[in-house]
Amino acid sequence: MNRPSTPPQNTSRGAGAMPDFRPGRPGAGPNARMNVEKPKHMRKTIARLLRYIGRNGMLLVVLLFFMLMTTVVDLLGPMFQQLAIDTIKVADEGLSIDLQALFTYLTIMGIAFVFGALMNLCQSLLSAKLSQSTIYAMRSDLFRKISKLPISYTDSHRHGDIMSRMTNDVENVSNAVAQSVTTLISCVITIVGALVMMIYYSWELTLITLVTIPLSITVSTLLGKFMRKYFVRRQKLLGQLNGQVEEMVTSYKTVVAYGKESEAVEQFRQVSDQLRKSSISARVWGSIMGPLMNFIGNLQYVAVAVLGGFMMLTGRRPLTPGKLQAMLQYSKKFTMPVNQVANQYSAILTALAGAERIFEIMDSDDEIDAGTCSLCREDMRGAIEFSDVHFSYVPGEPVLRGFDLSVKPGQKIAIVGATGSGKTTVVNLLTRFYEPDSGSITVDGISIADIPKEQLRRSIAIVLQDTVLFCDSIRQNILYGRLDADEREVRAAAAMANADRFIERLPESYDTQLSEAGSNLSQGQRQLLSIARAVLADPKILILDEATSSVDTRTEMRIQQAMINLMQNRTSLIIAHRLSTIRDADVIVVLRDGVIAEAGNHDTLLAAGGEYAKLYSNQFAGVAT
């Protein structure tokens, strides 16, 4: 659909659009400016993620049970090792070993380790299931939300960035749920269990271990605040890069036609280089956290070993070699969770940055639909009334100024005017893709604001200049107009649209599979399929937006005949640049700067010598010459 003079930014273009390579454009080249900041709602994002995880309550409970069992077995290991070591005693009479007790403890340890391995396997399987169930719910909610977004949102956001949130960001959250969340829960259980066992063995050595905790928390907090911005920037740049790739692919023919391959490659290189630098910074700072925590943990380990050895040698505390060994292991297990969280910190930050971007879309306003007045399509006549309609895409830059138009049922109304005069905006408002700033629009005397959008749009069919076809069979593309139609109705619609002849010449006829956007068909054939779809929808109001402007004259004649068949007994709004296609319109409305400059039929407007006559003479001056 052609954009008006002041449309919202839509940087994702169709195949015939030209990518904008200006370096200063947002999202293009080295001058692109990114907001580098930490997530604005970290706690809120974490809380929402936890609510998604909590949807699988029973699965989470079972997972927690297996995690508890795994952690308990892991914590019992040092205790049995202590008992096994202390079966070896050194006395004045020499070395003595209680072999039976040693064998018993070693057997218990072996059974515990096998049991722990099985519990760990079950934990991994349940963790994967929890992760995928959580992400399935999040991805479904996100896609459902995208389907309810207003047209203005998709017009003003890069399509590739939206796709990046659905793919990359969701995948990062999935990885975090599968690994980091279970790690965090396991760490909490391990810390509590290890602390209890350390106090049981030696409260003095426990105090030495606890001294390093404030240091670890301080370092991780300060470094985390510094790191966070790099991960947010990386996710934004990744979305920008995906948008650029999507734009390049959809506009590839235009890029090649204008010889802009090198500019496109250079633009990609610049953005990719920014992403590379940002990713390196994020990875470097993310990697620093783990070694720092390990260093602090090793300091604590050495302190416990030195003090424990001193206590054992001086006899100030009855501490056996086995107990000292157990204490060292428990101190390691106490600090190990902190190191694990530190090592997972980069993944957690990436996931939170992605989750926040996902929730940004989910928190966007849905398309407004306050319609409560039911409109039966069978009883609809198709009378349309625009009354003093004002509208602007950008505040302060009006596109329509007091637009008035009355259309009787079954009338054929043509809307013409220079580019940016507001022609397509009229269609956008009628279909409620956008809401007017003021004024009213009615269908059969009912305000369209009171009609549910689904009912309103099911009563309107649109045939655009840029046809929209799906990667499916020709039959399914026609059926998109009305999914419950039978084979006879599909073929009748194709015949009425003059599409049956070329379809039946294809090797697989109606079962022919279309490639993306129907690129394995000609422009005219794609347009005929679009008309067949509209025929099958059987609308009461028909909108033809530049439906023949991109085809040759011979194909235009076939499409014109198909449109004549389609427009019978229907209220039709025709937007056209080729004035030859609208000579038989009941009323031709000439728009200029958002207002109706003049209106009448073809002969009347030519005789008046006004705006329409100028457009007509300018268009056919070359032909006359």
Short mmCIF file of N, CA and C in Angstrom, two decimals, residues 293-449:
data_model
loop_
_atom_site.label_atom_id
_atom_site.label_comp_id
_atom_site.label_asym_id
_atom_site.label_seq_id
_atom_site.Cartn_x
_atom_site.Cartn_y
_atom_site.Cartn_z
N MET A 293 35.74 -14.40 41.17
CA MET A 293 35.08 -15.17 42.22
C MET A 293 35.92 -16.39 42.60
N ASN A 294 36.54 -17.02 41.61
CA ASN A 294 37.42 -18.16 41.91
C ASN A 294 38.61 -17.73 42.76
N PHE A 295 39.17 -16.56 42.46
CA PHE A 295 40.31 -16.05 43.25
C PHE A 295 39.91 -15.83 44.71
N ILE A 296 38.74 -15.20 44.90
CA ILE A 296 38.27 -14.97 46.27
C ILE A 296 38.00 -16.30 46.97
N GLY A 297 37.42 -17.26 46.23
CA GLY A 297 37.16 -18.58 46.80
C GLY A 297 38.44 -19.31 47.18
N ASN A 298 39.46 -19.17 46.35
CA ASN A 298 40.74 -19.81 46.67
C ASN A 298 41.40 -19.19 47.89
N LEU A 299 41.27 -17.85 48.04
CA LEU A 299 41.79 -17.19 49.23
C LEU A 299 41.13 -17.76 50.49
N GLN A 300 39.82 -17.91 50.41
CA GLN A 300 39.07 -18.46 51.54
C GLN A 300 39.50 -19.90 51.82
N TYR A 301 39.74 -20.68 50.76
CA TYR A 301 40.15 -22.09 50.91
C TYR A 301 41.51 -22.18 51.63
N VAL A 302 42.43 -21.33 51.20
CA VAL A 302 43.76 -21.32 51.83
C VAL A 302 43.66 -20.92 53.30
N ALA A 303 42.82 -19.91 53.58
CA ALA A 303 42.67 -19.45 54.96
C ALA A 303 42.12 -20.56 55.86
N VAL A 304 41.13 -21.28 55.36
CA VAL A 304 40.56 -22.38 56.14
C VAL A 304 41.59 -23.48 56.34
N ALA A 305 42.36 -23.81 55.29
CA ALA A 305 43.36 -24.87 55.41
C ALA A 305 44.44 -24.51 56.43
N VAL A 306 44.93 -23.25 56.37
CA VAL A 306 46.00 -22.83 57.28
C VAL A 306 45.49 -22.83 58.73
N LEU A 307 44.34 -22.21 58.97
CA LEU A 307 43.83 -22.13 60.33
C LEU A 307 43.42 -23.52 60.85
N GLY A 308 42.83 -24.34 59.98
CA GLY A 308 42.44 -25.68 60.40
C GLY A 308 43.65 -26.53 60.74
N GLY A 309 44.70 -26.43 59.94
CA GLY A 309 45.92 -27.17 60.24
C GLY A 309 46.55 -26.73 61.55
N PHE A 310 46.53 -25.42 61.77
CA PHE A 310 47.08 -24.89 63.03
C PHE A 310 46.29 -25.41 64.22
N MET A 311 44.97 -25.40 64.10
CA MET A 311 44.14 -25.88 65.20
C MET A 311 44.36 -27.36 65.46
N MET A 312 44.52 -28.13 64.39
CA MET A 312 44.70 -29.58 64.56
C MET A 312 46.06 -29.88 65.19
N LEU A 313 47.11 -29.15 64.78
CA LEU A 313 48.46 -29.43 65.28
C LEU A 313 48.63 -28.97 66.72
N THR A 314 48.01 -27.86 67.07
CA THR A 314 48.15 -27.34 68.42
C THR A 314 47.18 -27.99 69.40
N GLY A 315 46.21 -28.69 68.85
CA GLY A 315 45.25 -29.36 69.71
C GLY A 315 44.29 -28.43 70.40
N ARG A 316 44.19 -27.18 69.95
CA ARG A 316 43.26 -26.23 70.57
C ARG A 316 41.80 -26.60 70.29
N ARG A 317 41.64 -27.44 69.30
CA ARG A 317 40.28 -27.89 68.93
C ARG A 317 40.39 -29.32 68.44
N PRO A 318 39.60 -30.26 68.99
CA PRO A 318 39.69 -31.65 68.54
C PRO A 318 39.27 -31.78 67.08
N LEU A 319 40.21 -31.64 66.16
CA LEU A 319 39.96 -31.67 64.72
C LEU A 319 40.80 -32.77 64.10
N THR A 320 40.15 -33.79 63.54
CA THR A 320 40.86 -34.91 62.92
C THR A 320 41.19 -34.56 61.48
N PRO A 321 42.13 -35.31 60.86
CA PRO A 321 42.41 -35.07 59.43
C PRO A 321 41.17 -35.22 58.57
N GLY A 322 40.33 -36.20 58.91
CA GLY A 322 39.10 -36.39 58.12
C GLY A 322 38.17 -35.20 58.23
N LYS A 323 38.02 -34.66 59.44
CA LYS A 323 37.15 -33.51 59.64
C LYS A 323 37.70 -32.27 58.94
N LEU A 324 39.02 -32.10 58.97
CA LEU A 324 39.61 -30.97 58.26
C LEU A 324 39.39 -31.09 56.76
N GLN A 325 39.55 -32.32 56.25
CA GLN A 325 39.30 -32.53 54.82
C GLN A 325 37.84 -32.24 54.48
N ALA A 326 36.92 -32.69 55.34
CA ALA A 326 35.49 -32.43 55.11
C ALA A 326 35.21 -30.94 55.18
N MET A 327 35.82 -30.26 56.13
CA MET A 327 35.61 -28.83 56.27
C MET A 327 36.09 -28.07 55.03
N LEU A 328 37.23 -28.49 54.51
CA LEU A 328 37.74 -27.85 53.29
C LEU A 328 36.78 -28.07 52.11
N GLN A 329 36.24 -29.28 51.99
CA GLN A 329 35.31 -29.56 50.90
C GLN A 329 34.02 -28.76 51.06
N TYR A 330 33.52 -28.69 52.31
CA TYR A 330 32.28 -27.94 52.52
C TYR A 330 32.51 -26.44 52.30
N SER A 331 33.67 -25.94 52.65
CA SER A 331 33.95 -24.53 52.38
C SER A 331 34.01 -24.28 50.88
N LYS A 332 34.53 -25.26 50.15
CA LYS A 332 34.57 -25.15 48.69
C LYS A 332 33.16 -25.20 48.12
N LYS A 333 32.36 -26.10 48.67
CA LYS A 333 30.97 -26.20 48.20
C LYS A 333 30.17 -24.94 48.56
N PHE A 334 30.57 -24.28 49.66
CA PHE A 334 29.87 -23.07 50.06
C PHE A 334 30.15 -21.92 49.09
N THR A 335 31.40 -21.82 48.64
CA THR A 335 31.75 -20.73 47.71
C THR A 335 31.53 -21.10 46.25
N MET A 336 31.47 -22.39 45.96
CA MET A 336 31.28 -22.83 44.57
C MET A 336 30.00 -22.28 43.94
N PRO A 337 28.86 -22.27 44.66
CA PRO A 337 27.65 -21.69 44.05
C PRO A 337 27.83 -20.24 43.63
N VAL A 338 28.56 -19.47 44.45
CA VAL A 338 28.81 -18.07 44.08
C VAL A 338 29.59 -18.01 42.77
N ASN A 339 30.57 -18.89 42.60
CA ASN A 339 31.36 -18.92 41.37
C ASN A 339 30.50 -19.38 40.18
N GLN A 340 29.60 -20.34 40.45
CA GLN A 340 28.73 -20.81 39.37
C GLN A 340 27.82 -19.70 38.88
N VAL A 341 27.26 -18.96 39.83
CA VAL A 341 26.40 -17.84 39.44
C VAL A 341 27.20 -16.80 38.67
N ALA A 342 28.45 -16.56 39.13
CA ALA A 342 29.30 -15.59 38.43
C ALA A 342 29.59 -16.05 37.00
N ASN A 343 29.85 -17.36 36.83
CA ASN A 343 30.12 -17.87 35.50
C ASN A 343 28.88 -17.84 34.61
N GLN A 344 27.69 -17.91 35.23
CA GLN A 344 26.44 -17.86 34.48
C GLN A 344 25.95 -16.43 34.29
N TYR A 345 26.68 -15.48 34.88
CA TYR A 345 26.15 -14.11 34.93
C TYR A 345 25.96 -13.52 33.54
N SER A 346 26.89 -13.78 32.65
CA SER A 346 26.75 -13.22 31.30
C SER A 346 25.52 -13.79 30.60
N ALA A 347 25.28 -15.10 30.77
CA ALA A 347 24.09 -15.71 30.17
C ALA A 347 22.82 -15.16 30.79
N ILE A 348 22.86 -14.92 32.11
CA ILE A 348 21.69 -14.37 32.80
C ILE A 348 21.40 -12.96 32.31
N LEU A 349 22.45 -12.13 32.19
CA LEU A 349 22.26 -10.76 31.71
C LEU A 349 21.73 -10.74 30.28
N THR A 350 22.28 -11.62 29.43
CA THR A 350 21.79 -11.69 28.06
C THR A 350 20.33 -12.08 28.02
N ALA A 351 19.96 -13.05 28.85
CA ALA A 351 18.57 -13.50 28.90
C ALA A 351 17.65 -12.40 29.42
N LEU A 352 18.09 -11.69 30.46
CA LEU A 352 17.26 -10.62 31.01
C LEU A 352 17.11 -9.47 30.02
N ALA A 353 18.20 -9.15 29.30
CA ALA A 353 18.10 -8.11 28.28
C ALA A 353 17.11 -8.53 27.19
N GLY A 354 17.19 -9.81 26.78
CA GLY A 354 16.25 -10.32 25.77
C GLY A 354 14.83 -10.36 26.30
N ALA A 355 14.66 -10.81 27.55
CA ALA A 355 13.32 -10.87 28.13
C ALA A 355 12.69 -9.50 28.23
N GLU A 356 13.50 -8.50 28.56
CA GLU A 356 12.96 -7.15 28.65
C GLU A 356 12.50 -6.66 27.28
N ARG A 357 13.24 -7.01 26.23
CA ARG A 357 12.83 -6.63 24.87
C ARG A 357 11.54 -7.36 24.48
N ILE A 358 11.42 -8.61 24.91
CA ILE A 358 10.19 -9.36 24.63
C ILE A 358 9.01 -8.72 25.35
N PHE A 359 9.21 -8.38 26.62
CA PHE A 359 8.12 -7.80 27.40
C PHE A 359 7.77 -6.40 26.93
N GLU A 360 8.72 -5.71 26.28
CA GLU A 360 8.40 -4.41 25.70
C GLU A 360 7.30 -4.53 24.66
N ILE A 361 7.38 -5.59 23.84
CA ILE A 361 6.32 -5.81 22.86
C ILE A 361 5.03 -6.23 23.56
N MET A 362 5.15 -7.14 24.54
CA MET A 362 3.95 -7.61 25.24
C MET A 362 3.24 -6.48 25.97
N ASP A 363 4.00 -5.47 26.41
CA ASP A 363 3.41 -4.36 27.13
C ASP A 363 2.88 -3.27 26.21
N SER A 364 3.12 -3.41 24.92
CA SER A 364 2.59 -2.42 23.98
C SER A 364 1.07 -2.51 23.94
N ASP A 365 0.45 -1.41 23.61
CA ASP A 365 -1.01 -1.38 23.56
C ASP A 365 -1.52 -2.23 22.41
N ASP A 366 -2.58 -2.99 22.68
CA ASP A 366 -3.24 -3.74 21.62
C ASP A 366 -3.95 -2.79 20.67
N GLU A 367 -4.30 -3.33 19.52
CA GLU A 367 -5.11 -2.56 18.60
C GLU A 367 -6.45 -2.25 19.27
N ILE A 368 -6.84 -0.99 19.25
CA ILE A 368 -8.07 -0.57 19.92
C ILE A 368 -9.27 -1.13 19.17
N ASP A 369 -10.15 -1.79 19.89
CA ASP A 369 -11.37 -2.31 19.28
C ASP A 369 -12.47 -2.28 20.33
N ALA A 370 -13.21 -1.17 20.36
CA ALA A 370 -14.30 -1.03 21.33
C ALA A 370 -15.65 -1.29 20.69
N GLY A 371 -15.62 -1.90 19.49
CA GLY A 371 -16.87 -2.12 18.78
C GLY A 371 -17.79 -3.12 19.47
N THR A 372 -19.03 -2.74 19.65
CA THR A 372 -20.02 -3.63 20.28
C THR A 372 -21.27 -3.80 19.43
N CYS A 373 -21.37 -3.01 18.37
CA CYS A 373 -22.56 -3.06 17.52
C CYS A 373 -22.34 -4.11 16.42
N SER A 374 -23.07 -5.19 16.47
CA SER A 374 -22.89 -6.27 15.50
C SER A 374 -23.36 -5.83 14.12
N LEU A 375 -22.57 -6.18 13.11
CA LEU A 375 -22.89 -5.84 11.73
C LEU A 375 -22.98 -7.12 10.92
N CYS A 376 -24.17 -7.47 10.49
CA CYS A 376 -24.37 -8.69 9.70
C CYS A 376 -23.98 -8.42 8.26
N ARG A 377 -23.01 -9.16 7.75
CA ARG A 377 -22.52 -8.90 6.40
C ARG A 377 -23.61 -9.10 5.35
N GLU A 378 -24.49 -10.07 5.58
CA GLU A 378 -25.54 -10.35 4.60
C GLU A 378 -26.52 -9.18 4.48
N ASP A 379 -26.73 -8.46 5.59
CA ASP A 379 -27.68 -7.34 5.56
C ASP A 379 -26.99 -6.01 5.24
N MET A 380 -25.70 -6.02 5.07
CA MET A 380 -24.96 -4.79 4.84
C MET A 380 -25.21 -4.26 3.44
N ARG A 381 -25.45 -2.94 3.32
CA ARG A 381 -25.71 -2.33 2.02
C ARG A 381 -24.45 -1.73 1.40
N GLY A 382 -23.55 -1.18 2.25
CA GLY A 382 -22.30 -0.64 1.73
C GLY A 382 -22.29 0.86 1.60
N ALA A 383 -23.19 1.57 2.30
CA ALA A 383 -23.16 3.04 2.28
C ALA A 383 -22.04 3.52 3.21
N ILE A 384 -21.21 4.45 2.71
CA ILE A 384 -20.06 4.94 3.48
C ILE A 384 -20.15 6.45 3.59
N GLU A 385 -19.85 6.97 4.78
CA GLU A 385 -19.91 8.41 5.00
C GLU A 385 -18.69 8.86 5.80
N PHE A 386 -17.89 9.76 5.21
CA PHE A 386 -16.81 10.44 5.91
C PHE A 386 -17.30 11.85 6.24
N SER A 387 -17.23 12.23 7.53
CA SER A 387 -17.73 13.55 7.93
C SER A 387 -16.65 14.30 8.70
N ASP A 388 -16.14 15.37 8.08
CA ASP A 388 -15.17 16.27 8.72
C ASP A 388 -14.03 15.49 9.38
N VAL A 389 -13.41 14.60 8.64
CA VAL A 389 -12.37 13.74 9.18
C VAL A 389 -11.02 14.46 9.11
N HIS A 390 -10.36 14.52 10.24
CA HIS A 390 -9.00 15.05 10.33
C HIS A 390 -8.09 13.91 10.79
N PHE A 391 -6.89 13.86 10.19
CA PHE A 391 -5.97 12.79 10.58
C PHE A 391 -4.54 13.21 10.27
N SER A 392 -3.62 12.76 11.15
CA SER A 392 -2.20 12.98 10.92
C SER A 392 -1.43 11.80 11.49
N TYR A 393 -0.45 11.32 10.73
CA TYR A 393 0.43 10.26 11.24
C TYR A 393 1.38 10.82 12.29
N VAL A 394 1.85 12.03 12.04
CA VAL A 394 2.75 12.70 12.96
C VAL A 394 2.03 13.95 13.47
N PRO A 395 1.93 14.12 14.78
CA PRO A 395 1.23 15.30 15.31
C PRO A 395 1.78 16.59 14.72
N GLY A 396 0.86 17.43 14.32
CA GLY A 396 1.26 18.71 13.74
C GLY A 396 1.48 18.68 12.25
N GLU A 397 1.38 17.49 11.63
CA GLU A 397 1.55 17.37 10.19
C GLU A 397 0.31 16.67 9.61
N PRO A 398 -0.81 17.38 9.48
CA PRO A 398 -2.07 16.76 9.05
C PRO A 398 -1.98 16.22 7.63
N VAL A 399 -2.62 15.06 7.43
CA VAL A 399 -2.71 14.46 6.11
C VAL A 399 -4.09 14.69 5.52
N LEU A 400 -5.12 14.53 6.35
CA LEU A 400 -6.49 14.85 5.94
C LEU A 400 -6.97 16.03 6.77
N ARG A 401 -7.61 16.99 6.08
CA ARG A 401 -8.10 18.19 6.76
C ARG A 401 -9.58 18.38 6.44
N GLY A 402 -10.43 17.95 7.35
CA GLY A 402 -11.87 18.13 7.14
C GLY A 402 -12.38 17.37 5.94
N PHE A 403 -12.00 16.12 5.81
CA PHE A 403 -12.38 15.30 4.64
C PHE A 403 -13.84 14.87 4.75
N ASP A 404 -14.62 15.13 3.70
CA ASP A 404 -16.03 14.73 3.63
C ASP A 404 -16.25 13.94 2.35
N LEU A 405 -16.93 12.79 2.49
CA LEU A 405 -17.23 11.98 1.32
C LEU A 405 -18.43 11.10 1.63
N SER A 406 -19.39 11.10 0.71
CA SER A 406 -20.58 10.27 0.86
C SER A 406 -20.64 9.29 -0.30
N VAL A 407 -20.71 8.01 0.04
CA VAL A 407 -20.73 6.95 -0.98
C VAL A 407 -22.01 6.15 -0.82
N LYS A 408 -22.78 6.06 -1.90
CA LYS A 408 -24.03 5.31 -1.85
C LYS A 408 -23.76 3.82 -2.09
N PRO A 409 -24.67 2.97 -1.65
CA PRO A 409 -24.47 1.52 -1.85
C PRO A 409 -24.32 1.19 -3.33
N GLY A 410 -23.30 0.40 -3.65
CA GLY A 410 -23.08 -0.05 -5.02
C GLY A 410 -22.36 0.96 -5.89
N GLN A 411 -22.06 2.14 -5.38
CA GLN A 411 -21.36 3.15 -6.17
C GLN A 411 -19.89 2.77 -6.38
N LYS A 412 -19.37 3.26 -7.50
CA LYS A 412 -17.96 3.07 -7.81
C LYS A 412 -17.30 4.45 -7.70
N ILE A 413 -16.47 4.61 -6.65
CA ILE A 413 -15.84 5.89 -6.36
C ILE A 413 -14.34 5.77 -6.62
N ALA A 414 -13.83 6.67 -7.43
CA ALA A 414 -12.39 6.70 -7.71
C ALA A 414 -11.77 7.87 -6.95
N ILE A 415 -10.63 7.62 -6.34
CA ILE A 415 -9.91 8.66 -5.59
C ILE A 415 -8.56 8.85 -6.25
N VAL A 416 -8.32 10.07 -6.74
CA VAL A 416 -7.07 10.36 -7.43
C VAL A 416 -6.43 11.58 -6.78
N GLY A 417 -5.20 11.80 -7.14
CA GLY A 417 -4.47 12.94 -6.61
C GLY A 417 -2.99 12.68 -6.65
N ALA A 418 -2.23 13.72 -6.41
CA ALA A 418 -0.78 13.59 -6.42
C ALA A 418 -0.32 12.73 -5.25
N THR A 419 0.89 12.22 -5.36
CA THR A 419 1.46 11.42 -4.28
C THR A 419 1.51 12.23 -2.99
N GLY A 420 1.02 11.65 -1.90
CA GLY A 420 1.02 12.33 -0.62
C GLY A 420 -0.22 13.16 -0.37
N SER A 421 -1.20 13.08 -1.28
CA SER A 421 -2.42 13.89 -1.09
C SER A 421 -3.37 13.28 -0.08
N GLY A 422 -3.17 11.98 0.30
CA GLY A 422 -4.01 11.37 1.32
C GLY A 422 -4.91 10.26 0.80
N LYS A 423 -4.66 9.77 -0.42
CA LYS A 423 -5.55 8.75 -1.00
C LYS A 423 -5.56 7.47 -0.17
N THR A 424 -4.39 6.92 0.09
CA THR A 424 -4.30 5.66 0.82
C THR A 424 -4.72 5.84 2.27
N THR A 425 -4.55 7.04 2.81
CA THR A 425 -4.97 7.31 4.18
C THR A 425 -6.47 7.11 4.33
N VAL A 426 -7.24 7.45 3.31
CA VAL A 426 -8.69 7.24 3.35
C VAL A 426 -8.99 5.76 3.56
N VAL A 427 -8.25 4.89 2.85
CA VAL A 427 -8.44 3.45 2.98
C VAL A 427 -8.00 2.98 4.37
N ASN A 428 -6.87 3.50 4.85
CA ASN A 428 -6.37 3.12 6.17
C ASN A 428 -7.38 3.43 7.27
N LEU A 429 -8.08 4.54 7.12
CA LEU A 429 -9.07 4.93 8.13
C LEU A 429 -10.34 4.10 8.01
N LEU A 430 -10.76 3.82 6.78
CA LEU A 430 -11.98 3.03 6.58
C LEU A 430 -11.83 1.62 7.14
N THR A 431 -10.66 1.03 6.96
CA THR A 431 -10.41 -0.32 7.47
C THR A 431 -9.96 -0.31 8.93
N ARG A 432 -9.86 0.86 9.52
CA ARG A 432 -9.45 1.04 10.92
C ARG A 432 -8.04 0.54 11.18
N PHE A 433 -7.18 0.65 10.16
CA PHE A 433 -5.76 0.43 10.40
C PHE A 433 -5.23 1.56 11.27
N TYR A 434 -5.81 2.74 11.12
CA TYR A 434 -5.53 3.89 11.95
C TYR A 434 -6.86 4.50 12.36
N GLU A 435 -6.85 5.26 13.46
CA GLU A 435 -8.05 5.93 13.95
C GLU A 435 -7.96 7.41 13.63
N PRO A 436 -9.06 8.04 13.20
CA PRO A 436 -9.02 9.47 12.88
C PRO A 436 -8.79 10.31 14.12
N ASP A 437 -8.16 11.47 13.94
CA ASP A 437 -7.98 12.40 15.06
C ASP A 437 -9.30 13.01 15.48
N SER A 438 -10.15 13.29 14.50
CA SER A 438 -11.48 13.82 14.78
C SER A 438 -12.37 13.54 13.58
N GLY A 439 -13.66 13.79 13.75
CA GLY A 439 -14.61 13.47 12.69
C GLY A 439 -15.16 12.06 12.85
N SER A 440 -16.00 11.66 11.92
CA SER A 440 -16.63 10.34 12.01
C SER A 440 -16.66 9.66 10.66
N ILE A 441 -16.65 8.34 10.70
CA ILE A 441 -16.77 7.51 9.51
C ILE A 441 -17.85 6.48 9.82
N THR A 442 -18.84 6.38 8.94
CA THR A 442 -19.93 5.44 9.17
C THR A 442 -20.09 4.49 7.99
N VAL A 443 -20.59 3.29 8.29
CA VAL A 443 -20.98 2.32 7.27
C VAL A 443 -22.43 1.96 7.54
N ASP A 444 -23.30 2.22 6.58
CA ASP A 444 -24.75 2.01 6.75
C ASP A 444 -25.27 2.77 7.97
N GLY A 445 -24.72 3.96 8.21
CA GLY A 445 -25.17 4.79 9.31
C GLY A 445 -24.60 4.43 10.66
N ILE A 446 -23.78 3.40 10.74
CA ILE A 446 -23.18 2.98 12.01
C ILE A 446 -21.72 3.42 12.02
N SER A 447 -21.32 4.07 13.09
CA SER A 447 -19.92 4.48 13.21
C SER A 447 -19.03 3.25 13.20
N ILE A 448 -17.95 3.29 12.40
CA ILE A 448 -17.07 2.13 12.34
C ILE A 448 -16.36 1.90 13.67
N ALA A 449 -16.31 2.93 14.52
CA ALA A 449 -15.72 2.76 15.85
C ALA A 449 -16.59 1.85 16.72
#
